[in-house]
Each structure stands twice: as C-alpha cells, then as structure tokens.
Amino acid sequence: MRTIVLVVFLLALAPGLARAEIKVVATVPALAAVAREVGGRFVSVKTLTRANQDPHFVDARPSLALDLNRANLILVVGLNLEAGWLPTLLTGARNGDIQPGSRGYLDCAQFVDLLEVHDQPVDRSMGDIHPGGNPHYLNEPRAAAAVARGIAARFGELDPQHREQFQAQLAAFGKKLEAARTGWESRLAPFKGTPVVAYHRTWVYLSRWVGLEEVEFLEPKPGIPPNPAHIAHLLVSARQRKVRAILQEDYYPDATSRLVAEKIPVPLVKVPGGPDFQGGQSYVDYMARVVDILEKGLRAP
C-alpha cells in the first residue's frame, strides 16, 4: 500500500518535477551554440557535426539518426549545405515530427540577408554552387543575431509555457553579442579594404561585415581542389593585388595553401570552422577567437 501511495504521489508531482526539455539537434556547431544560448535550461542541444569537420561532407552514421529519432526540433543551415547527407539521416530517423515542412524542422537561412543568390541556371560544371545563396552566414554576428530571433520564436511555439524565458534569454544573448560586435569592428577597422585570398567561399559574409576584399580563391571553382594552372594564375594575381593573407578553414588540407603563402609571400591564417560546442565554447567566444586570429594574421609583416 505504501508503494502504491508513493507512486501515485510521484505521478501527481511529475508534471512539475520533470517537464520534458525541447530536444534540439543542430546540423552545425554554430547553430547549436546559438540554440543553447536562447534555450537555456529548457532545451537540450546536440550537433551532428564538429567544428573541425567539413559540413558539406558528413558520414551519415546510425548514431546521428538515433539523435534525430529522439529530437523535437532540427535546426538546419539550409541552402543545400547539408544536401549530401541530411536527407539520409532524416529518413533513417523515422521521426515525422522533424521532417521538412513540419514545425520541428527549422531552416535558418530564411532569417538571413543572403549573399551570392543565383538567379541564373547553374550546373555541376560550375562546382559546388548553392543556387539559393551562400550558406556560410553564421560567420557574421548580425546574421547569427537574426537566426537567434528565429530560433527563439520557434522555441516559443513548441513550448509556450516558457516563451517569456526564451525571449529574455534571446535579449541577453543579443545584448552580449552586440557589445562584443562593437569591439570586434573597432579592432578590425584598420584592415578595411585589405585584399586577401580565401580557400573556399566560407568567409564572404565575414568579409562583407569587416570590409575585407576577397580577390581570389584557392579553389578554382567551389568544392574543386586547387590545380597547378590555377595556382600559377593565383600567384600572379595575388602579387599584383598586394594580397596580405590567405584565409583557410582548419578542416581543409593546408599543404597547397602553405606553399602558395610562402611563394607570394603572405601569412596563412587558419580559422576554426565553428565553435567547440562539445567543449562548451559559446558563439561569442568562437567569434572572439576568429577576430583574434584575423587581427594577428592581417597585422603580420
């Protein structure tokens, strides 16, 4: 009888004691970090990729499908960034709540002022083109702030009971990000107009934000590795344009980049591809690290 009474008592208290969190899965660490800021203790967040992993190419492991099976919400970068691997995982997850078109599927590109939107037909001969726009918008703080607002709104739809808390956490994140952005812009202002070479088209939003001029790319076409003819062209162009640095994500091979940097010569500035979400790094801390690396690399003689 005591056992029965205890069980009934605990069941009566359960709604107040153990309200389920929103289980969130993000495709990249930057989205996960923003979601964690906005959701706080009312969400649990996982990411399908790591910061040192190229998000274009991901092994669709069964463990990732299991994370999606348990999720209430998936956050995607969109613009076909995950097109090569996410559909397989969503099929394997067998979770109708997070399929495209459902309330549990949030394409975050819709919140951003996109660059490189193609209004003409594209084909594979042009390389790894994203017709709807460049998907690397999370390297720009203003875009991250817009995404945070969209995520907070969706959290409020999924958990109306804590809508006010989500908005309060959004406001705190926005205030912290805005203060940091002002400082970052001041530090990088001396480099406005600086010509640089990038490996991939990852930094176009960041370059627009701080005023860097991307004059060449190590990839002859997006997603196509450098070849000797392109490198020869790039060396001539980089010297003529007085390029100051080569920017490259740390998940790409760097042998060719190092060789080109030595030949120009300029520093090779290797930038992390996203926050160390598993290690607890926040989005603001990640961007602070990016700014530190850029400032040091661009200032090098």
CSV table of C-alpha atoms in Angstrom, one decimal:
chain,number,residue,atom,x,y,z
A,1,MET,CA,0.0,0.0,0.0
A,2,ARG,CA,2.8,2.4,0.9
A,3,THR,CA,4.4,1.7,-2.6
A,4,ILE,CA,1.1,2.4,-4.4
A,5,VAL,CA,0.6,5.7,-2.5
A,6,LEU,CA,4.2,6.7,-3.3
A,7,VAL,CA,3.8,6.0,-7.0
A,8,VAL,CA,0.5,8.0,-7.1
A,9,PHE,CA,2.2,10.8,-5.3
A,10,LEU,CA,5.1,11.0,-7.6
A,11,LEU,CA,2.9,10.8,-10.7
A,12,ALA,CA,0.9,13.7,-9.4
A,13,LEU,CA,4.1,15.7,-9.0
A,14,ALA,CA,5.6,14.6,-12.3
A,15,PRO,CA,4.4,17.4,-14.5
A,16,GLY,CA,6.0,20.0,-12.2
A,17,LEU,CA,9.2,18.0,-11.5
A,18,ALA,CA,10.1,16.6,-14.8
A,19,ARG,CA,8.8,18.6,-17.6
A,20,ALA,CA,10.5,17.4,-20.8
A,21,GLU,CA,13.0,19.7,-22.4
A,22,ILE,CA,12.8,20.5,-26.1
A,23,LYS,CA,15.3,18.1,-27.6
A,24,VAL,CA,17.2,20.1,-30.3
A,25,VAL,CA,19.6,18.8,-32.9
A,26,ALA,CA,21.5,21.2,-35.0
A,27,THR,CA,23.4,20.4,-38.1
A,28,VAL,CA,26.5,22.5,-37.3
A,29,PRO,CA,28.1,23.7,-34.0
A,30,ALA,CA,27.4,27.4,-34.6
A,31,LEU,CA,23.6,26.7,-34.7
A,32,ALA,CA,23.9,24.5,-31.7
A,33,ALA,CA,25.7,27.2,-29.7
A,34,VAL,CA,23.1,29.9,-30.6
A,35,ALA,CA,20.3,27.5,-29.7
A,36,ARG,CA,21.9,26.8,-26.3
A,37,GLU,CA,22.1,30.5,-25.5
A,38,VAL,CA,18.5,31.1,-26.4
A,39,GLY,CA,17.1,27.9,-24.9
A,40,GLY,CA,19.0,27.7,-21.7
A,41,ARG,CA,17.8,25.1,-19.3
A,42,PHE,CA,14.6,24.5,-21.2
A,43,VAL,CA,16.3,22.8,-24.1
A,44,SER,CA,18.9,20.1,-24.6
A,45,VAL,CA,21.1,20.6,-27.7
A,46,LYS,CA,23.2,18.2,-29.8
A,47,THR,CA,25.1,18.8,-33.0
A,48,LEU,CA,25.5,16.4,-35.9
A,49,THR,CA,28.9,17.8,-36.9
A,50,ARG,CA,32.1,19.0,-35.2
A,51,ALA,CA,34.0,22.3,-35.7
A,52,ASN,CA,36.9,20.5,-37.3
A,53,GLN,CA,34.6,18.8,-39.9
A,54,ASP,CA,33.7,20.0,-43.3
A,55,PRO,CA,29.9,20.4,-43.1
A,56,HIS,CA,29.5,19.7,-46.8
A,57,PHE,CA,30.6,16.1,-46.3
A,58,VAL,CA,29.4,14.1,-43.3
A,59,ASP,CA,29.3,10.4,-42.7
A,60,ALA,CA,25.6,9.6,-42.0
A,61,ARG,CA,26.3,7.3,-39.0
A,62,PRO,CA,23.4,5.4,-37.3
A,63,SER,CA,24.2,7.2,-34.1
A,64,LEU,CA,23.3,10.5,-35.7
A,65,ALA,CA,20.0,9.1,-36.9
A,66,LEU,CA,19.3,8.0,-33.4
A,67,ASP,CA,19.8,11.5,-32.1
A,68,LEU,CA,17.3,12.7,-34.7
A,69,ASN,CA,14.8,10.0,-33.8
A,70,ARG,CA,14.6,11.5,-30.3
A,71,ALA,CA,14.5,15.1,-31.4
A,72,ASN,CA,11.6,17.6,-31.2
A,73,LEU,CA,13.4,20.1,-33.4
A,74,ILE,CA,16.1,20.1,-36.0
A,75,LEU,CA,18.0,23.3,-36.9
A,76,VAL,CA,19.5,23.3,-40.4
A,77,VAL,CA,21.7,25.9,-42.2
A,78,GLY,CA,19.9,25.2,-45.4
A,79,LEU,CA,20.8,26.4,-48.9
A,80,ASN,CA,21.8,22.8,-49.7
A,81,LEU,CA,24.7,22.8,-47.3
A,82,GLU,CA,23.6,19.5,-45.8
A,83,ALA,CA,22.0,18.1,-49.0
A,84,GLY,CA,24.6,15.4,-49.4
A,85,TRP,CA,24.0,13.7,-46.0
A,86,LEU,CA,21.0,15.0,-44.1
A,87,PRO,CA,18.2,13.5,-46.1
A,88,THR,CA,19.6,10.0,-45.5
A,89,LEU,CA,19.7,10.7,-41.8
A,90,LEU,CA,16.1,12.1,-41.7
A,91,THR,CA,14.8,9.0,-43.5
A,92,GLY,CA,16.7,6.7,-41.1
A,93,ALA,CA,15.5,8.7,-38.1
A,94,ARG,CA,11.8,7.7,-38.6
A,95,ASN,CA,10.6,10.8,-36.9
A,96,GLY,CA,7.8,12.5,-38.6
A,97,ASP,CA,7.9,15.5,-36.3
A,98,ILE,CA,11.2,16.8,-37.7
A,99,GLN,CA,10.7,16.3,-41.5
A,100,PRO,CA,10.9,19.3,-43.9
A,101,GLY,CA,7.6,21.2,-43.7
A,102,SER,CA,6.9,20.2,-40.1
A,103,ARG,CA,7.0,22.5,-37.1
A,104,GLY,CA,10.0,20.5,-35.9
A,105,TYR,CA,12.1,21.4,-38.9
A,106,LEU,CA,13.6,24.9,-39.0
A,107,ASP,CA,15.6,26.1,-42.0
A,108,CYS,CA,17.5,29.1,-40.5
A,109,ALA,CA,18.6,30.6,-43.9
A,110,GLN,CA,15.1,32.2,-44.1
A,111,PHE,CA,16.2,34.7,-41.4
A,112,VAL,CA,19.3,36.0,-43.1
A,113,ASP,CA,20.1,38.6,-45.8
A,114,LEU,CA,21.8,36.2,-48.1
A,115,LEU,CA,24.7,36.7,-50.4
A,116,GLU,CA,25.6,35.0,-53.7
A,117,VAL,CA,22.0,34.2,-54.7
A,118,HIS,CA,21.9,32.9,-58.2
A,119,ASP,CA,19.0,34.0,-60.4
A,120,GLN,CA,20.5,32.2,-63.5
A,121,PRO,CA,20.6,28.4,-64.1
A,122,VAL,CA,23.6,26.6,-62.5
A,123,ASP,CA,25.0,23.2,-63.2
A,124,ARG,CA,27.7,20.9,-61.8
A,125,SER,CA,30.3,22.2,-64.2
A,126,MET,CA,30.4,25.4,-62.1
A,127,GLY,CA,31.5,23.5,-59.0
A,128,ASP,CA,29.7,23.1,-55.7
A,129,ILE,CA,27.3,26.0,-56.3
A,130,HIS,CA,24.5,26.9,-53.8
A,131,PRO,CA,21.8,28.5,-56.1
A,132,GLY,CA,19.8,29.8,-53.2
A,133,GLY,CA,22.7,31.7,-51.6
A,134,ASN,CA,25.9,31.2,-49.8
A,135,PRO,CA,25.3,29.0,-46.7
A,136,HIS,CA,28.2,30.3,-44.6
A,137,TYR,CA,26.2,33.1,-43.0
A,138,LEU,CA,26.9,32.1,-39.4
A,139,ASN,CA,30.4,33.6,-39.6
A,140,GLU,CA,28.7,37.0,-39.4
A,141,PRO,CA,27.4,38.2,-36.0
A,142,ARG,CA,24.5,40.1,-37.4
A,143,ALA,CA,23.3,37.0,-39.2
A,144,ALA,CA,23.7,35.0,-36.0
A,145,ALA,CA,21.5,37.5,-34.2
A,146,ALA,CA,18.8,37.2,-36.8
A,147,VAL,CA,19.0,33.4,-36.6
A,148,ALA,CA,18.7,33.6,-32.8
A,149,ARG,CA,15.5,35.5,-33.1
A,150,GLY,CA,14.0,32.9,-35.4
A,151,ILE,CA,15.1,30.1,-33.1
A,152,ALA,CA,13.6,31.8,-30.0
A,153,ALA,CA,10.3,32.2,-31.9
A,154,ARG,CA,10.2,28.5,-32.7
A,155,PHE,CA,11.1,27.5,-29.2
A,156,GLY,CA,8.1,29.6,-28.0
A,157,GLU,CA,5.8,27.8,-30.4
A,158,LEU,CA,7.0,24.4,-29.2
A,159,ASP,CA,7.0,25.3,-25.5
A,160,PRO,CA,4.5,28.3,-25.0
A,161,GLN,CA,4.8,27.9,-21.2
A,162,HIS,CA,8.4,29.3,-21.4
A,163,ARG,CA,8.0,31.8,-24.2
A,164,GLU,CA,8.9,34.7,-22.0
A,165,GLN,CA,12.0,33.0,-20.7
A,166,PHE,CA,13.1,32.3,-24.3
A,167,GLN,CA,12.6,36.0,-25.2
A,168,ALA,CA,14.5,37.1,-22.1
A,169,GLN,CA,17.4,34.7,-22.9
A,170,LEU,CA,17.3,36.0,-26.5
A,171,ALA,CA,17.6,39.6,-25.3
A,172,ALA,CA,20.6,38.7,-23.1
A,173,PHE,CA,22.3,37.0,-25.9
A,174,GLY,CA,21.6,39.8,-28.3
A,175,LYS,CA,23.0,42.4,-25.8
A,176,LYS,CA,26.2,40.4,-25.2
A,177,LEU,CA,26.7,39.8,-29.0
A,178,GLU,CA,26.1,43.4,-29.8
A,179,ALA,CA,28.6,44.7,-27.3
A,180,ALA,CA,31.2,42.2,-28.5
A,181,ARG,CA,30.5,43.1,-32.1
A,182,THR,CA,31.2,46.8,-31.5
A,183,GLY,CA,34.6,45.9,-30.0
A,184,TRP,CA,35.4,43.5,-32.9
A,185,GLU,CA,34.5,46.1,-35.5
A,186,SER,CA,36.8,48.6,-33.8
A,187,ARG,CA,39.7,46.2,-33.7
A,188,LEU,CA,39.3,45.2,-37.4
A,189,ALA,CA,38.6,48.6,-38.8
A,190,PRO,CA,42.2,49.3,-39.7
A,191,PHE,CA,42.0,46.3,-42.1
A,192,LYS,CA,39.0,47.5,-44.1
A,193,GLY,CA,39.8,47.1,-47.8
A,194,THR,CA,42.6,44.7,-47.2
A,195,PRO,CA,43.0,42.3,-50.1
A,196,VAL,CA,43.0,38.6,-49.2
A,197,VAL,CA,42.9,35.1,-50.8
A,198,ALA,CA,40.4,32.6,-49.3
A,199,TYR,CA,40.4,28.8,-49.8
A,200,HIS,CA,36.7,28.3,-50.1
A,201,ARG,CA,33.8,30.8,-50.2
A,202,THR,CA,33.3,30.4,-46.4
A,203,TRP,CA,34.2,33.9,-45.4
A,204,VAL,CA,32.2,36.1,-47.7
A,205,TYR,CA,29.7,37.2,-45.0
A,206,LEU,CA,32.6,38.0,-42.6
A,207,SER,CA,34.4,39.8,-45.4
A,208,ARG,CA,31.4,42.0,-46.1
A,209,TRP,CA,31.0,42.7,-42.4
A,210,VAL,CA,34.6,43.8,-41.7
A,211,GLY,CA,35.4,45.1,-45.2
A,212,LEU,CA,38.0,42.6,-46.4
A,213,GLU,CA,38.4,42.2,-50.2
A,214,GLU,CA,38.5,38.6,-51.3
A,215,VAL,CA,40.4,38.9,-54.6
A,216,GLU,CA,41.0,35.2,-55.3
A,217,PHE,CA,40.1,31.7,-54.1
A,218,LEU,CA,42.4,28.8,-53.9
A,219,GLU,CA,39.7,26.6,-55.2
A,220,PRO,CA,39.3,27.3,-59.0
A,221,LYS,CA,35.6,26.5,-58.5
A,222,PRO,CA,33.7,26.0,-55.3
A,223,GLY,CA,34.5,22.5,-54.0
A,224,ILE,CA,37.2,21.8,-56.6
A,225,PRO,CA,40.7,21.3,-55.2
A,226,PRO,CA,43.5,23.6,-56.4
A,227,ASN,CA,45.3,22.6,-59.6
A,228,PRO,CA,48.7,23.8,-60.9
A,229,ALA,CA,47.3,26.1,-63.6
A,230,HIS,CA,45.1,27.8,-61.1
A,231,ILE,CA,47.9,28.2,-58.6
A,232,ALA,CA,50.1,29.8,-61.2
A,233,HIS,CA,47.4,32.3,-62.1
A,234,LEU,CA,46.7,32.9,-58.4
A,235,LEU,CA,50.3,33.7,-57.6
A,236,VAL,CA,50.5,36.3,-60.3
A,237,SER,CA,47.2,37.9,-59.3
A,238,ALA,CA,47.9,37.8,-55.6
A,239,ARG,CA,51.2,39.7,-56.1
A,240,GLN,CA,49.6,42.2,-58.4
A,241,ARG,CA,46.8,42.9,-56.0
A,242,LYS,CA,49.1,43.1,-53.0
A,243,VAL,CA,47.3,40.4,-51.1
A,244,ARG,CA,48.0,40.4,-47.3
A,245,ALA,CA,47.0,36.9,-46.2
A,246,ILE,CA,45.4,33.6,-47.2
A,247,LEU,CA,42.3,32.6,-45.1
A,248,GLN,CA,41.5,29.0,-44.7
A,249,GLU,CA,39.3,26.8,-42.5
A,250,ASP,CA,41.2,24.5,-40.3
A,251,TYR,CA,39.4,21.4,-41.7
A,252,TYR,CA,40.8,21.7,-45.2
A,253,PRO,CA,44.2,20.2,-46.2
A,254,ASP,CA,46.8,23.0,-46.0
A,255,ALA,CA,49.8,21.7,-47.9
A,256,THR,CA,49.0,23.7,-51.1
A,257,SER,CA,47.9,26.8,-49.1
A,258,ARG,CA,51.2,26.8,-47.2
A,259,LEU,CA,53.1,26.5,-50.5
A,260,VAL,CA,51.2,29.4,-52.1
A,261,ALA,CA,51.6,31.5,-48.9
A,262,GLU,CA,55.3,31.0,-49.0
A,263,LYS,CA,55.5,31.9,-52.7
A,264,ILE,CA,53.6,35.1,-52.5
A,265,PRO,CA,54.8,35.5,-49.6
A,266,VAL,CA,52.0,36.2,-47.0
A,267,PRO,CA,50.8,34.6,-43.8
A,268,LEU,CA,48.4,31.6,-43.9
A,269,VAL,CA,45.7,32.4,-41.5
A,270,LYS,CA,43.9,29.2,-40.4
A,271,VAL,CA,40.5,29.9,-38.9
A,272,PRO,CA,38.4,27.4,-36.9
A,273,GLY,CA,35.3,26.2,-38.8
A,274,GLY,CA,32.9,26.7,-35.9
A,275,PRO,CA,32.7,26.8,-32.1
A,276,ASP,CA,33.9,23.8,-30.0
A,277,PHE,CA,30.3,23.1,-28.9
A,278,GLN,CA,31.1,19.8,-27.2
A,279,GLY,CA,33.8,21.7,-25.2
A,280,GLY,CA,31.3,24.3,-24.1
A,281,GLN,CA,32.5,27.2,-26.3
A,282,SER,CA,29.9,29.8,-26.9
A,283,TYR,CA,29.2,31.6,-30.2
A,284,VAL,CA,30.6,34.8,-28.8
A,285,ASP,CA,33.7,33.1,-27.6
A,286,TYR,CA,34.1,31.5,-31.0
A,287,MET,CA,33.8,34.8,-32.9
A,288,ALA,CA,36.2,36.4,-30.4
A,289,ARG,CA,38.7,33.7,-31.3
A,290,VAL,CA,38.1,34.3,-35.0
A,291,VAL,CA,38.7,38.0,-34.6
A,292,ASP,CA,41.9,37.4,-32.6
A,293,ILE,CA,43.2,35.1,-35.3
A,294,LEU,CA,42.3,37.6,-38.1
A,295,GLU,CA,43.8,40.6,-36.3
A,296,LYS,CA,47.1,38.8,-35.7
A,297,GLY,CA,47.3,37.4,-39.2
A,298,LEU,CA,46.4,40.5,-41.0
A,299,ARG,CA,48.8,42.6,-38.9
A,300,ALA,CA,51.8,40.3,-39.6
A,301,PRO,CA,54.5,41.9,-41.7
